[in-house]
CSV table of C-alpha atoms in Angstrom, one decimal:
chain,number,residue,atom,x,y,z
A,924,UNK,CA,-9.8,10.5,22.5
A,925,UNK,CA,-7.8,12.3,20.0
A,926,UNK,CA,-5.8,10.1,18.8
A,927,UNK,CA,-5.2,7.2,16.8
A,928,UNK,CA,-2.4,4.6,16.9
A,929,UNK,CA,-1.1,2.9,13.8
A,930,UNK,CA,1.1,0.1,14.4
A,931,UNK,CA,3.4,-0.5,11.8
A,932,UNK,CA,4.5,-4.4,11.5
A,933,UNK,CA,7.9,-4.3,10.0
A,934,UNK,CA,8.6,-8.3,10.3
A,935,UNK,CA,10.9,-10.3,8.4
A,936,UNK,CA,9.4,-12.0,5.8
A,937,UNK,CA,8.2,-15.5,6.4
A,938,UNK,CA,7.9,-18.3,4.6
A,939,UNK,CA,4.9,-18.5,1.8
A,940,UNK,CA,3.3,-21.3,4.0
A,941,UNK,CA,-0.5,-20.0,5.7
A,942,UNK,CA,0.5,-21.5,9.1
A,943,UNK,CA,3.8,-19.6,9.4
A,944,UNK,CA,2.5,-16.4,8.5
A,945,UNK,CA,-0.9,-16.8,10.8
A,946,UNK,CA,1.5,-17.4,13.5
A,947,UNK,CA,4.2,-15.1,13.2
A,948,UNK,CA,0.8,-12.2,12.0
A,949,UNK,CA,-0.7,-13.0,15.1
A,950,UNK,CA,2.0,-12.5,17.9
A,951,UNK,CA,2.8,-9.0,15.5
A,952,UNK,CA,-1.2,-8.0,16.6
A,953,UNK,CA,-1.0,-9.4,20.1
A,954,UNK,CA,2.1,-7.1,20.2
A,955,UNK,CA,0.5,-4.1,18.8
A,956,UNK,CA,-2.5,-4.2,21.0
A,957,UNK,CA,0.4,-4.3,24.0
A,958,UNK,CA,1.6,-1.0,22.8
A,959,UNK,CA,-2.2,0.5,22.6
A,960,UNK,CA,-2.4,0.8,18.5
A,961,UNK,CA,-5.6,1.0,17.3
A,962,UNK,CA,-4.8,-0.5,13.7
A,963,UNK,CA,-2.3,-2.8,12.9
A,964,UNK,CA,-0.8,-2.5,9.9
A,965,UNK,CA,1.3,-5.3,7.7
A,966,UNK,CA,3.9,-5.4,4.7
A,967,UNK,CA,2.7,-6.1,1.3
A,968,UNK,CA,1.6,-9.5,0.8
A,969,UNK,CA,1.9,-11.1,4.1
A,970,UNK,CA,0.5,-14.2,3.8
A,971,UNK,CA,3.0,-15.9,1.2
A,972,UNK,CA,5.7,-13.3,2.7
A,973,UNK,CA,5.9,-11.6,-1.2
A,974,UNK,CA,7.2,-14.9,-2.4
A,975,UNK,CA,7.2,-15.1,-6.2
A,976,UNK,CA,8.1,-18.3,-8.3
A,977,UNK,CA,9.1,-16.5,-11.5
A,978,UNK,CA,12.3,-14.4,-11.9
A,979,UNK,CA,12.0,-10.8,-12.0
A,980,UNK,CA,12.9,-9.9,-14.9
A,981,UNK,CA,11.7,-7.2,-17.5
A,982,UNK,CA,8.2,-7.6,-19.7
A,983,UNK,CA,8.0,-4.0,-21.2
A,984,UNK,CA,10.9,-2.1,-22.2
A,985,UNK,CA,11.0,1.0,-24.6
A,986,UNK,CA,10.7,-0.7,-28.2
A,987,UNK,CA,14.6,0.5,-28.8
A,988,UNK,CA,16.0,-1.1,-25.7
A,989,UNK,CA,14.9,-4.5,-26.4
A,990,UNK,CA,17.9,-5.4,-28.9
A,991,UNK,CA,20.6,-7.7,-27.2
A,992,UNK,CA,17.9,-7.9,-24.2
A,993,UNK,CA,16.1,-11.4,-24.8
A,994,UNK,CA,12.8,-12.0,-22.7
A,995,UNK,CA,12.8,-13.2,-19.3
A,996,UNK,CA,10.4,-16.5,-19.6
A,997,UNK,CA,8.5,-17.8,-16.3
A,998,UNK,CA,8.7,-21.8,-15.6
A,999,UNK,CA,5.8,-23.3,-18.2
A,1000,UNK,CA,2.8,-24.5,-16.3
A,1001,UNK,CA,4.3,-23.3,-13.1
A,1002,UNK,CA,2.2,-20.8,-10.9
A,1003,UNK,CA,4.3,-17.1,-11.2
A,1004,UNK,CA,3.7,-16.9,-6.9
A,1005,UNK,CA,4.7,-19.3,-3.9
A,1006,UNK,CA,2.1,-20.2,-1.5
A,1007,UNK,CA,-1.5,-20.8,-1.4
A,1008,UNK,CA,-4.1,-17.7,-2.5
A,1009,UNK,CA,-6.2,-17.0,-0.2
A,1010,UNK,CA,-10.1,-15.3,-0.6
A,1011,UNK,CA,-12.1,-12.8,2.1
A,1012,UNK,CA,-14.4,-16.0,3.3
A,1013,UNK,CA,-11.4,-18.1,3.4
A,1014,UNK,CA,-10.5,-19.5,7.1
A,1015,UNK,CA,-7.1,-17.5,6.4
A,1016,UNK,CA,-8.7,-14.1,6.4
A,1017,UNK,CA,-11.3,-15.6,9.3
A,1018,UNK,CA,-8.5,-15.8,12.0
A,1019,UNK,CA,-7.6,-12.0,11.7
A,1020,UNK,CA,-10.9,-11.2,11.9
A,1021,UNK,CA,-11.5,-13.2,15.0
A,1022,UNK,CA,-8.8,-11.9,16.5
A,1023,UNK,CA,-9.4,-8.4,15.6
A,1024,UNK,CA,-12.4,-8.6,17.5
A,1025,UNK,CA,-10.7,-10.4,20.2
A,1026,UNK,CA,-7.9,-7.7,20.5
A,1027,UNK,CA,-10.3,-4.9,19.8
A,1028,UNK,CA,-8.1,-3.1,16.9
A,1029,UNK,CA,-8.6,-3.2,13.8
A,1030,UNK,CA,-6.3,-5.0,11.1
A,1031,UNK,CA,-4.9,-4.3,8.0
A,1032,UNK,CA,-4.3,-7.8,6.6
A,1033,UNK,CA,-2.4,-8.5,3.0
A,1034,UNK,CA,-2.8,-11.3,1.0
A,1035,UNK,CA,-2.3,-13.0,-2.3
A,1036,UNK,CA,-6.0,-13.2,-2.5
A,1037,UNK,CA,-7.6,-16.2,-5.0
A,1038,UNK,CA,-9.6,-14.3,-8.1
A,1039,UNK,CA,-11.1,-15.2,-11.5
A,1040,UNK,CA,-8.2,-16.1,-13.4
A,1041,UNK,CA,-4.8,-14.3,-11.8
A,1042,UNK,CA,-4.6,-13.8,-7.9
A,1043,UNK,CA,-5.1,-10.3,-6.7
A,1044,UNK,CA,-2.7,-8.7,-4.3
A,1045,UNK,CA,-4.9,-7.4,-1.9
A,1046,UNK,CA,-5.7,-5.4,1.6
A,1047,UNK,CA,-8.5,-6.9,3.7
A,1048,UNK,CA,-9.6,-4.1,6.3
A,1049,UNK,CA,-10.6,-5.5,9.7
A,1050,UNK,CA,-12.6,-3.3,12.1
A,1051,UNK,CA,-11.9,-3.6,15.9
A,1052,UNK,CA,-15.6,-5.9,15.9
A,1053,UNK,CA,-14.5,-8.2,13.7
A,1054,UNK,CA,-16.1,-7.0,10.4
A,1055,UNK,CA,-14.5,-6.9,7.1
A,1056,UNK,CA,-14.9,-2.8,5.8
A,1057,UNK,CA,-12.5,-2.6,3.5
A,1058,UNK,CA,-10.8,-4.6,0.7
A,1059,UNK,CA,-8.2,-2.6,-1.7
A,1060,UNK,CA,-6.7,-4.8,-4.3
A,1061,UNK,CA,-3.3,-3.3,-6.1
A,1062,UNK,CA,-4.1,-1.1,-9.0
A,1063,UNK,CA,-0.6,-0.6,-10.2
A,1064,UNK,CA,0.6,-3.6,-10.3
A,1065,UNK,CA,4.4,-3.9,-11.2
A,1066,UNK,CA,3.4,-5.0,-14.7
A,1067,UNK,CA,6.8,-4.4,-15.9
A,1068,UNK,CA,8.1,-6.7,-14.1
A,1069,UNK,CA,7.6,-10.6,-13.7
A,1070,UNK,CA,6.2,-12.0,-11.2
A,1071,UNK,CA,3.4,-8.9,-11.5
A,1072,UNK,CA,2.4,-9.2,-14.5
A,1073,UNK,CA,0.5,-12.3,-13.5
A,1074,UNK,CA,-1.8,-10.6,-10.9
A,1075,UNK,CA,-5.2,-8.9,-11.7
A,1076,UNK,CA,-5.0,-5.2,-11.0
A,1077,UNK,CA,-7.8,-3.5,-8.6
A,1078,UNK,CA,-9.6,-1.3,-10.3
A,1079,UNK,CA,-10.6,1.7,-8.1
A,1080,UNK,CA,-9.3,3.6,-4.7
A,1081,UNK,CA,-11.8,3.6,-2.4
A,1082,UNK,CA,-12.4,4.8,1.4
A,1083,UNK,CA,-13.9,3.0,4.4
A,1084,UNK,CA,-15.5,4.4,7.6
A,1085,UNK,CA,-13.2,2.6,10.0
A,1086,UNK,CA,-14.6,2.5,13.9
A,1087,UNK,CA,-11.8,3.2,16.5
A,1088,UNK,CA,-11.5,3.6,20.4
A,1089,UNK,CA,-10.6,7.3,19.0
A,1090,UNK,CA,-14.0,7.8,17.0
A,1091,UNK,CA,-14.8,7.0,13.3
A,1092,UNK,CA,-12.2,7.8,10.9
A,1093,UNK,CA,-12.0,7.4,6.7
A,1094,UNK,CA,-9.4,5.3,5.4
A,1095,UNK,CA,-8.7,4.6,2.3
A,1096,UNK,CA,-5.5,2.7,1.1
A,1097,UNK,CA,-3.0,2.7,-1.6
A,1098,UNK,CA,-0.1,-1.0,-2.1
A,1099,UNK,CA,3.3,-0.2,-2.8
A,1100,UNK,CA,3.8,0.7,-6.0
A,1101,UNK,CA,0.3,2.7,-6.2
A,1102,UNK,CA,1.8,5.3,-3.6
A,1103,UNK,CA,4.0,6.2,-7.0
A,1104,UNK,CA,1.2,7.5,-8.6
A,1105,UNK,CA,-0.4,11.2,-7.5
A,1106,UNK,CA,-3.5,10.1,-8.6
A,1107,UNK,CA,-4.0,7.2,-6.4
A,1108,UNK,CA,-3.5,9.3,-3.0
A,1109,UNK,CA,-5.7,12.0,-5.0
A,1110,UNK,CA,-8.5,9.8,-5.6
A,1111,UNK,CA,-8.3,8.9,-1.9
A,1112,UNK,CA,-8.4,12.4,-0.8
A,1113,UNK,CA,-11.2,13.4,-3.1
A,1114,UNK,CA,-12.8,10.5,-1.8
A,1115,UNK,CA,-12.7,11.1,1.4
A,1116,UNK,CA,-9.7,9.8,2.9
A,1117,UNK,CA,-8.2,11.3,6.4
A,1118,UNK,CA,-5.9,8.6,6.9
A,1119,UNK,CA,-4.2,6.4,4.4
A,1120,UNK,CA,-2.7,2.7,5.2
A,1121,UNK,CA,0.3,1.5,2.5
A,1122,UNK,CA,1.8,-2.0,2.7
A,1123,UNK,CA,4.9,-2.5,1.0
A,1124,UNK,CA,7.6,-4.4,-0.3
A,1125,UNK,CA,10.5,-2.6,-1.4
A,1126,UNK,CA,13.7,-0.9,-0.7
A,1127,UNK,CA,12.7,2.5,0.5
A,1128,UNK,CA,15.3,4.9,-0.1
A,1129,UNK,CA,15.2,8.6,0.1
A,1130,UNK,CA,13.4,9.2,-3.3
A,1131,UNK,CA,10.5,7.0,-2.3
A,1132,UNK,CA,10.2,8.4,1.4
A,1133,UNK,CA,10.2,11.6,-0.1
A,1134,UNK,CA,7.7,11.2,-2.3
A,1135,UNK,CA,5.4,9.7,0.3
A,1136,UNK,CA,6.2,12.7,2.4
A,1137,UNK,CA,4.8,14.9,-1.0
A,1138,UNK,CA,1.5,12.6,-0.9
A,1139,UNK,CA,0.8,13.4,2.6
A,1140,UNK,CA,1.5,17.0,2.1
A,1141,UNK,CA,-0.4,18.0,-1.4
A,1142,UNK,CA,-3.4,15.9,0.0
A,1143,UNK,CA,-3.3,16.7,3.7
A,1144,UNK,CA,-3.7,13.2,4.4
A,1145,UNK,CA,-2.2,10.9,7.1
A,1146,UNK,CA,-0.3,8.4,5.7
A,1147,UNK,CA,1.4,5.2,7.1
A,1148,UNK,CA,3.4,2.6,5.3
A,1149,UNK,CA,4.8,-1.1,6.3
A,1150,UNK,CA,7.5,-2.6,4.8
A,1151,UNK,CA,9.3,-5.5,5.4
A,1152,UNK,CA,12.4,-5.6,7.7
A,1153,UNK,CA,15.9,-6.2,6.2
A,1154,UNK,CA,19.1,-5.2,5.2
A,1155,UNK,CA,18.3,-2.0,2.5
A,1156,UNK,CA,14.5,-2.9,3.5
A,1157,UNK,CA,13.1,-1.7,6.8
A,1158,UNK,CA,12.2,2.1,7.2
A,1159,UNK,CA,8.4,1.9,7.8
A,1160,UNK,CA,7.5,5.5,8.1
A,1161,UNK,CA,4.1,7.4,8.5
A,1162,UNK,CA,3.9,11.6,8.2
A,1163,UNK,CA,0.7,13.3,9.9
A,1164,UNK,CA,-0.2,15.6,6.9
A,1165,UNK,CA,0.3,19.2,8.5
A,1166,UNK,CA,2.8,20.4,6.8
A,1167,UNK,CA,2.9,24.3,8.1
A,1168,UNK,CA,1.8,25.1,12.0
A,1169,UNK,CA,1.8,28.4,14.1
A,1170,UNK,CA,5.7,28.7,13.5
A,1171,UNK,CA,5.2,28.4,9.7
A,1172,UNK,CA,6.9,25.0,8.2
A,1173,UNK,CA,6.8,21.7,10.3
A,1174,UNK,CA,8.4,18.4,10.0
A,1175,UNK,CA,5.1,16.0,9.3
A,1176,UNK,CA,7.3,13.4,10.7
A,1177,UNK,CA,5.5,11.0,13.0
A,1178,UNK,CA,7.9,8.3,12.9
A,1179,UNK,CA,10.4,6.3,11.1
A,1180,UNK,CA,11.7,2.7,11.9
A,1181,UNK,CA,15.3,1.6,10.8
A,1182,UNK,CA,16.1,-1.6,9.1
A,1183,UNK,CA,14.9,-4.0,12.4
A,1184,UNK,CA,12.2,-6.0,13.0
A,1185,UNK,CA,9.6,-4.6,15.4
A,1186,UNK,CA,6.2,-3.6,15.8
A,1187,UNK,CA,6.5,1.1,15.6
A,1188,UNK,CA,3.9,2.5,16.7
A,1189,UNK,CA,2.4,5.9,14.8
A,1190,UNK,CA,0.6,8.2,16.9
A,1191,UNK,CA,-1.9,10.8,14.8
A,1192,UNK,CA,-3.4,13.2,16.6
A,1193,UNK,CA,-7.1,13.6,14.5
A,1194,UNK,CA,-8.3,16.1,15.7
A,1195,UNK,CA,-5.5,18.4,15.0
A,1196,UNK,CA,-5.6,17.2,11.8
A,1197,UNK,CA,-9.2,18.2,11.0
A,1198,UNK,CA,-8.6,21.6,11.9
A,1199,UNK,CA,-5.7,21.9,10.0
A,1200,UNK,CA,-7.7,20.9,6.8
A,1201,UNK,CA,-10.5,23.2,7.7
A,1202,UNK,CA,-8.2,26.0,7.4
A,1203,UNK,CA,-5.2,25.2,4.6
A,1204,UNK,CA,-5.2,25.9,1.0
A,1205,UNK,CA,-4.1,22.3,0.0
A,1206,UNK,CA,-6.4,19.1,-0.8
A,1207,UNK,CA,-9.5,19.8,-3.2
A,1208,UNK,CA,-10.7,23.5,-2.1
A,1209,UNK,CA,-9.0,25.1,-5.3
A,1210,UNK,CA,-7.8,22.5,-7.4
A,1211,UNK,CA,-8.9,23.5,-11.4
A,1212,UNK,CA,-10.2,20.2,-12.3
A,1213,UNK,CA,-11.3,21.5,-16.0
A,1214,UNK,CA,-7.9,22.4,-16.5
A,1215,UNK,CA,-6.2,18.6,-16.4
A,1216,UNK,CA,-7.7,16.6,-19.2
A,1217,UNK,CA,-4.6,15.3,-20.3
A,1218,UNK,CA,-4.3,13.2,-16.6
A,1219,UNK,CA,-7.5,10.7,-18.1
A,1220,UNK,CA,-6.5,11.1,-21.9
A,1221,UNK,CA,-5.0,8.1,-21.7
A,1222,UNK,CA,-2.5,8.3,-24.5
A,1223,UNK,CA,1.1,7.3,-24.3
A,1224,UNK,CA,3.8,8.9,-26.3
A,1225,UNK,CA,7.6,9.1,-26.6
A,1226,UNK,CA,10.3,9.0,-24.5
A,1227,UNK,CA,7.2,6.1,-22.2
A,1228,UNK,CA,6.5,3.9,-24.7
A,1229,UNK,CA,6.8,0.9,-23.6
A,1230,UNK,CA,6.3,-2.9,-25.8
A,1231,UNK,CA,7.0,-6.5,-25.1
A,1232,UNK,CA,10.2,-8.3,-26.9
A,1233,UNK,CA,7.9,-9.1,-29.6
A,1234,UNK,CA,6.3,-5.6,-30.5
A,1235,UNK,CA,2.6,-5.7,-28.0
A,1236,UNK,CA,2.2,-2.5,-26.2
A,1237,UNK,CA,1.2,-2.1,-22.8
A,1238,UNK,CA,-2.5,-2.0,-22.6
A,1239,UNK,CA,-4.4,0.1,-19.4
């Protein structure tokens, strides 16, 4: 086989209760397997449906803008998400594992996951045997915005060998807001990465399906992204990452789903992939890596400056 199925799971989002969404996740795999994906693929967050318990309001705001713009406070004592966190051993994260074995896919499960002090919001990687190969925690969290702020960003972007009914294949992963970031599906790449899996939760208009198509293309990357169903919601969308073919320019389209519920299935053909980053001039081959210092420097200046109401900038 050549190629490889991802099913995106654009379901409405449940209630922040573990039995609902184990429920509702599970007939969303059962369906996929149906339709012959290999990797099933869920929105951001599934298993407290991206439920938050603080109003989202702003944090950080350029130091001038906070004038007449008083600070959005969070309930005191009260957690800032709905629903129980869950950890990779927990008997949450053990159902999807048994049943990706079961199914014989692989699944790409989100959670609020429990950590050291602020939950995580995490991707836990399920081969089609049951084993756990990946987990991706969110590196850029929305820490502009409450409920984020009170979640412990991942710290890295890293790639999984991933064993398929099409062969082995290096996946990596990137959460929503990460995909707004070059570097994120860079470090993928450089990493390894053929295929990338992005859960989401978030209105994706034309700017941000766009810009995922520009992640796909600069990195030569398959890329597939979930998103919730929903009025303004919806538009789960994947691109195969060959952007030119024999007739010059190509649409990297694979698929994109409207605003409906339903399980889409995105069909990557791999092997025509591999060739086509054999031969191309994108991806790593003549990047000038000496030449970017200013990408790790680190330093923030004006017009991004960004503070709290009471003066604290924004630390990395």
């Amino acid at each position: 086989m050549t190629t490889l199925t991802v099913a995106l799971l654009q379901l409405d989002r449940p209630e922040p209760d573990l039995t609902v969404t184990r429920e509702a996740g599970e007939a969303a795999c059962r369906r996929a397997a149906a339709l012959g994906a290999d990797i099933a693929l869920f929105p951001e967050m599934w298993s407290n449906g991206y439920h938050s318990a603080e109003p989202i309001g702003t944090v950080y705001r350029h130091p001038e803008l906070w004038a007449g713009h008083p600070p959005v406070a969070g309930a005191e004592g009260e957690p800032a998400w709905r629903g129980e966190p869950v950890t990779a051993d927990s008997d949450y994260v053990a159902h999807f594992r048994a049943l990706a074995a079961e199914l014989g896919i692989a699944i790409a499960l989100t959670c609020l996951e429990r950590w050291a002090g602020a939950p995580r919001n995490t991707l836990f990687l399920t081969d089609r045997h049951g084993r756990l190969v990946l987990t991706h925690a969110k590196v850029h969290t929305c820490a502009f915005a409450r409920p984020e702020v009170e979640l412990t960003p991942g710290g890295s972007f890293d790639v999984a060998t991933l064993d398929t009914a099409a062969g082995e294949v290096r996946v990596g992963a990137m959460i929503c807001y990460d995909r707004e970031f070059p570097e994120s599906a860079r470090s993928l790449m450089l990493a390894g990465a053929e295929l990338v899996l992005t859960p989401n939760a978030c209105d994706l208009e034309v700017n941000r399906l766009s810009q995922f198509r520009a992640r796909s293309f600069e990195n030569m990357l398959a890329v597939a992204m979930a998103n919730y169903a929903g009025l303004g919601w919806g538009h789960s969308i994947a691109f195969d990452g060959m952007a030119f073919g024999p007739a010059g320019s190509r649409d990297m389209l694979v698929i994109e789903a409207g605003e409906a519920a339903g399980v889409y299935p995105a069909v990557f053909d791999l092997a025509a992939l591999r060739s086509y980053r054999r031969r191309e001039t994108w991806g790593n081959a003549f990047r000038r890596p000496g030449s970017y210092a200013a990408l790790t420097a680190g330093e923030v200046a004006e017009p991004f400056l960004r503070s709290t109401h009471d003066g604290m900038p924004f630390r990395r």
